[in-house]
Structure formats: C-alpha cells, structure tokens
Coordinates of C-alpha atoms and ligand atoms in Angstrom, one line a residue:
X9 CA 79.6 -89.7 -67.7
X10 CA 80.8 -86.3 -66.6
X11 CA 82.2 -85.8 -63.1
X12 CA 81.7 -82.5 -61.2
X13 CA 83.4 -81.5 -58.0
X14 CA 82.0 -78.8 -55.8
X15 CA 84.0 -77.5 -52.8
X16 CA 82.7 -78.7 -49.4
X17 CA 85.6 -77.6 -47.2
X18 CA 88.2 -75.1 -48.5
X19 CA 91.9 -75.6 -48.2
X20 CA 92.1 -72.8 -45.8
X21 CA 89.4 -74.3 -43.5
X22 CA 91.1 -77.7 -43.6
X23 CA 94.5 -76.2 -42.7
X24 CA 93.0 -74.2 -39.9
X25 CA 91.3 -77.3 -38.4
X26 CA 94.4 -79.5 -38.7
X27 CA 96.3 -76.8 -36.7
X28 CA 93.6 -76.9 -34.0
X29 CA 93.8 -80.7 -33.9
X30 CA 97.5 -80.6 -33.6
X31 CA 97.4 -78.1 -30.8
X32 CA 94.9 -80.2 -28.9
X33 CA 97.0 -83.4 -29.4
X34 CA 100.2 -81.5 -28.3
X35 CA 98.4 -80.4 -25.2
X36 CA 97.0 -83.9 -24.4
X37 CA 100.4 -85.5 -24.7
X38 CA 102.5 -82.8 -23.2
X39 CA 105.9 -84.1 -22.0
X40 CA 105.4 -87.4 -23.9
X41 CA 106.0 -88.5 -27.5
X42 CA 103.5 -89.9 -30.0
X43 CA 103.7 -92.6 -32.7
X44 CA 101.5 -91.6 -35.6
X45 CA 100.1 -94.3 -37.8
X46 CA 98.9 -93.2 -41.2
X47 CA 96.5 -95.4 -43.0
X48 CA 97.5 -95.5 -46.7
X49 CA 96.8 -94.0 -49.0
X50 CA 94.0 -91.7 -48.0
X51 CA 95.4 -90.3 -44.8
X52 CA 98.8 -89.4 -46.2
X53 CA 98.1 -85.7 -46.8
X54 CA 96.3 -85.4 -43.5
X55 CA 98.9 -87.2 -41.4
X56 CA 101.8 -85.2 -42.9
X57 CA 100.1 -81.8 -42.2
X58 CA 99.2 -83.0 -38.7
X59 CA 102.7 -84.2 -37.9
X60 CA 104.3 -80.9 -39.1
X61 CA 102.2 -79.0 -36.6
X62 CA 102.7 -81.1 -33.5
X63 CA 105.0 -79.6 -30.9
X64 CA 105.8 -82.9 -29.1
X65 CA 108.3 -85.6 -30.4
X66 CA 106.7 -87.6 -33.2
X67 CA 107.5 -90.9 -35.0
X68 CA 105.6 -92.2 -37.9
X69 CA 104.6 -95.5 -39.5
X70 CA 102.1 -96.5 -42.1
X71 CA 99.9 -99.4 -42.9
X72 CA 97.5 -100.2 -45.7
X73 CA 94.2 -101.9 -45.5
X74 CA 91.5 -102.2 -48.1
X75 CA 87.7 -102.0 -47.5
X76 CA 86.6 -100.5 -50.8
X77 CA 86.5 -101.6 -54.4
X78 CA 86.8 -99.1 -57.1
X79 CA 83.4 -97.5 -56.7
X80 CA 81.8 -95.5 -53.9
X81 CA 80.2 -98.4 -51.9
X82 CA 81.8 -100.3 -49.0
X83 CA 82.4 -104.0 -49.6
X84 CA 82.4 -104.8 -45.9
X85 CA 85.6 -106.8 -46.4
X86 CA 88.8 -105.5 -44.7
X87 CA 92.1 -106.8 -45.9
X88 CA 95.6 -106.0 -44.5
X89 CA 97.8 -105.1 -47.4
X90 CA 100.8 -103.6 -45.8
X91 CA 101.7 -104.0 -42.1
X92 CA 103.6 -101.5 -39.9
X93 CA 107.4 -101.6 -40.1
X94 CA 107.9 -101.3 -36.3
X95 CA 106.3 -102.7 -33.2
X96 CA 104.0 -100.4 -31.2
X97 CA 104.3 -102.0 -27.8
X98 CA 104.6 -99.5 -25.0
X99 CA 104.0 -96.5 -27.3
X100 CA 101.5 -93.7 -27.4
X101 CA 99.8 -94.6 -30.7
X102 CA 97.5 -92.3 -32.6
X103 CA 96.0 -93.7 -35.8
X104 CA 95.3 -91.0 -38.4
X105 CA 92.6 -91.8 -40.9
X106 CA 91.1 -89.8 -43.7
X107 CA 87.5 -90.6 -43.2
X108 CA 85.3 -92.9 -41.1
X109 CA 82.2 -94.1 -43.0
X110 CA 80.7 -97.4 -42.0
X111 CA 83.4 -97.8 -39.4
X112 CA 84.3 -101.3 -40.5
X113 CA 87.9 -100.5 -41.5
X114 CA 88.7 -98.8 -38.3
X115 CA 87.0 -101.2 -36.0
X116 CA 89.0 -104.0 -37.5
X117 CA 92.2 -102.0 -37.4
X118 CA 91.9 -100.7 -33.8
X119 CA 91.3 -104.2 -32.5
X120 CA 94.2 -105.5 -34.4
X121 CA 96.5 -102.7 -33.0
X122 CA 95.2 -103.0 -29.5
X123 CA 96.3 -106.6 -29.4
X124 CA 99.9 -105.4 -30.0
X125 CA 100.2 -103.8 -26.6
X126 CA 100.5 -100.1 -27.2
X127 CA 100.7 -98.0 -24.0
X128 CA 97.8 -95.8 -25.3
X129 CA 95.8 -96.0 -28.5
X130 CA 93.7 -93.3 -29.9
X131 CA 92.0 -92.5 -33.2
X132 CA 92.1 -89.3 -35.1
X133 CA 90.2 -88.7 -38.3
X134 CA 90.0 -85.7 -40.7
X135 CA 86.4 -86.5 -41.7
X136 CA 83.5 -88.4 -40.2
X137 CA 80.2 -89.4 -41.8
X138 CA 78.3 -90.4 -38.6
X139 CA 75.0 -91.1 -40.5
X140 CA 76.7 -94.0 -42.3
X141 CA 78.0 -95.8 -39.2
X142 CA 77.4 -99.6 -39.2
X143 CA 80.0 -100.6 -36.7
X144 CA 80.6 -98.6 -33.5
X145 CA 84.1 -96.9 -33.3
X146 CA 85.4 -94.6 -30.6
X147 CA 86.9 -91.5 -32.3
X148 CA 89.1 -89.3 -30.1
X149 CA 89.8 -86.4 -32.5
X150 CA 87.5 -85.5 -35.4
X151 CA 88.3 -82.7 -38.0
X152 CA 84.9 -82.3 -39.5
X153 CA 81.6 -84.2 -39.4
X154 CA 80.2 -84.2 -43.0
X155 CA 76.9 -85.3 -44.5
X156 CA 76.4 -88.6 -46.3
X157 CA 78.0 -87.6 -49.7
X158 CA 81.0 -89.1 -51.5
X159 CA 83.9 -86.7 -51.1
X160 CA 87.3 -86.5 -52.8
X161 CA 90.5 -84.5 -52.3
X162 CA 93.0 -84.1 -49.5
X163 CA 94.0 -87.7 -49.9
X164 CA 90.5 -89.1 -50.6
X165 CA 90.0 -90.7 -54.0
X166 CA 87.3 -91.7 -56.5
X167 CA 88.8 -94.7 -58.4
X168 CA 92.3 -93.5 -57.3
X169 CA 91.9 -90.0 -58.7
X170 CA 91.5 -86.6 -57.1
X171 CA 93.6 -87.4 -54.0
X172 CA 95.8 -84.4 -54.9
X173 CA 93.1 -81.8 -54.7
X174 CA 94.1 -79.4 -51.9
X175 CA 90.5 -79.1 -50.7
X176 CA 87.6 -81.4 -49.9
X177 CA 85.0 -81.6 -52.6
X178 CA 81.8 -83.5 -53.3
X179 CA 81.8 -85.5 -56.5
X180 CA 78.7 -85.8 -58.6
X181 CA 78.0 -87.5 -61.9
X182 CA 75.7 -86.7 -64.7
X183 CA 74.9 -88.7 -67.8
Ligands
IMP24 P1 84.6 -97.6 -43.7 O1 85.3 -98.9 -43.4 O2 83.3 -97.8 -44.3 O3 84.5 -96.7 -42.5 O4 85.5 -96.9 -44.8 C1 86.5 -96.1 -44.6 C2 87.3 -96.0 -45.9 O5 86.4 -95.9 -47.0 C3 88.1 -94.7 -45.9 O6 89.4 -94.9 -45.4 C4 88.1 -94.4 -47.4 O7 89.2 -95.0 -48.1 C5 86.8 -94.9 -47.9 N1 85.8 -93.9 -48.0 C6 84.6 -93.8 -47.3 N2 83.9 -92.8 -47.6 C7 84.6 -92.1 -48.6 C8 84.3 -90.9 -49.4 O8 83.3 -90.2 -49.3 N3 85.3 -90.6 -50.3 C9 86.4 -91.4 -50.6 N4 86.7 -92.5 -49.8 C10 85.8 -92.9 -48.9
MG25 MG1 91.2 -95.0 -46.8

C-alpha cells in the first residue's frame, strides 16, 4: 500500500503561528514564569519551538501517555507511561500537546495534573480537530483548527514515522 503526503500547513505557516502563540503567552504571563509540560513524543517539536520564542522565564518537563495503537483510530484507553520528573505544585503550568482529537487523552491528563495543585493550569495545542471531539476539554491556546483528516509531521506520526517532517501533511493510502 503506497502512502502519499500532501502539505496541509507549510513550515513557514507553522513557525509564524507558533511565534504568535508564544507572544500571546508571554503577554498573558508577564512578570511571571511558566512551567511547560510537553506530552511525548508528538509535542516535542512544537514545545521546543514554542519555548524558544517565549520572553518570560521557562522551565520544562515531559510526560508520556498512550491513547493510540499503531493505526489511525483512538483506542479510548489512556495509559501513563512516563510521569513528570518534578512536582508542579504552586507553578504556572502550561501543557503543550500536538493535537486534540477525541479529547480523551487531554481530559484524563488535565484532571490528573489539576489534582497535583498547580497555581494555574492551561492547555496549549498546535492542532485541534474539533469535529472529532468525544470528551469536552477546555483549550486555552490553539495553533490551527483542522478538518477530520489524519495528519503527520511536526512531531505527529503514522506508526512512528514522519514525525520529522518540518510541515504538517495529510497522509493518504492507495492500494
Ligand atoms: P485524543 O485522545 O483522541 O484526543 O488523541 C490525541 C492523540 O492522538 C494525539 O496526542 C496524537 O498522538 C494522536 N492523534 C490524533 N489525531 C492524530 C493525527 O491526525 N495524526 C497523528 N496522531 C494523531
Ligand atoms: Mg500524542
């Protein structure tokens, strides 16, 4: 089965949008610091680009959860694979995610993090597929709303591949 990738959002557009998001966050947290939490592995590219552009003090941590198998459909099961290294109590936490699809992963994660007593807790996502939402999640910063298509690149994978594409593409398959 051959795989084709067509560009949905160019590298230039992604970079430009991340700069705008970083400017917004820097303004919102002026005079404070933020603790960015990247959700492995998908958000790594995004969270690094975002962090580099913030003009306020930043610390970073990572956690890993799994909600997908190897295909393109959500399993509905969320599993904590790697926890944070440090406590988040009393911090301004911003969770950075690659994409919100059904919302299952993030709704589980945000509840889990809220229980740890952060001072503030917000959610930032590069991509959102609102049409696919099954569980309600409050998103504070969104890069792009995209249609219900399976995308790869900029950290997003299909079966662990294509994460390294510098743009966001739609993957399609033909026999
Ligand atoms: P949710 O729990 O259904 O919101 O799933 C979120 C996770 O599913 C993301 O962090 C991705 O790992 C994965 N995912 C959802 N949609 C896509 C896609 O279009 N491409 C690649 N991964 C996706
Ligand atoms: Mg992910």
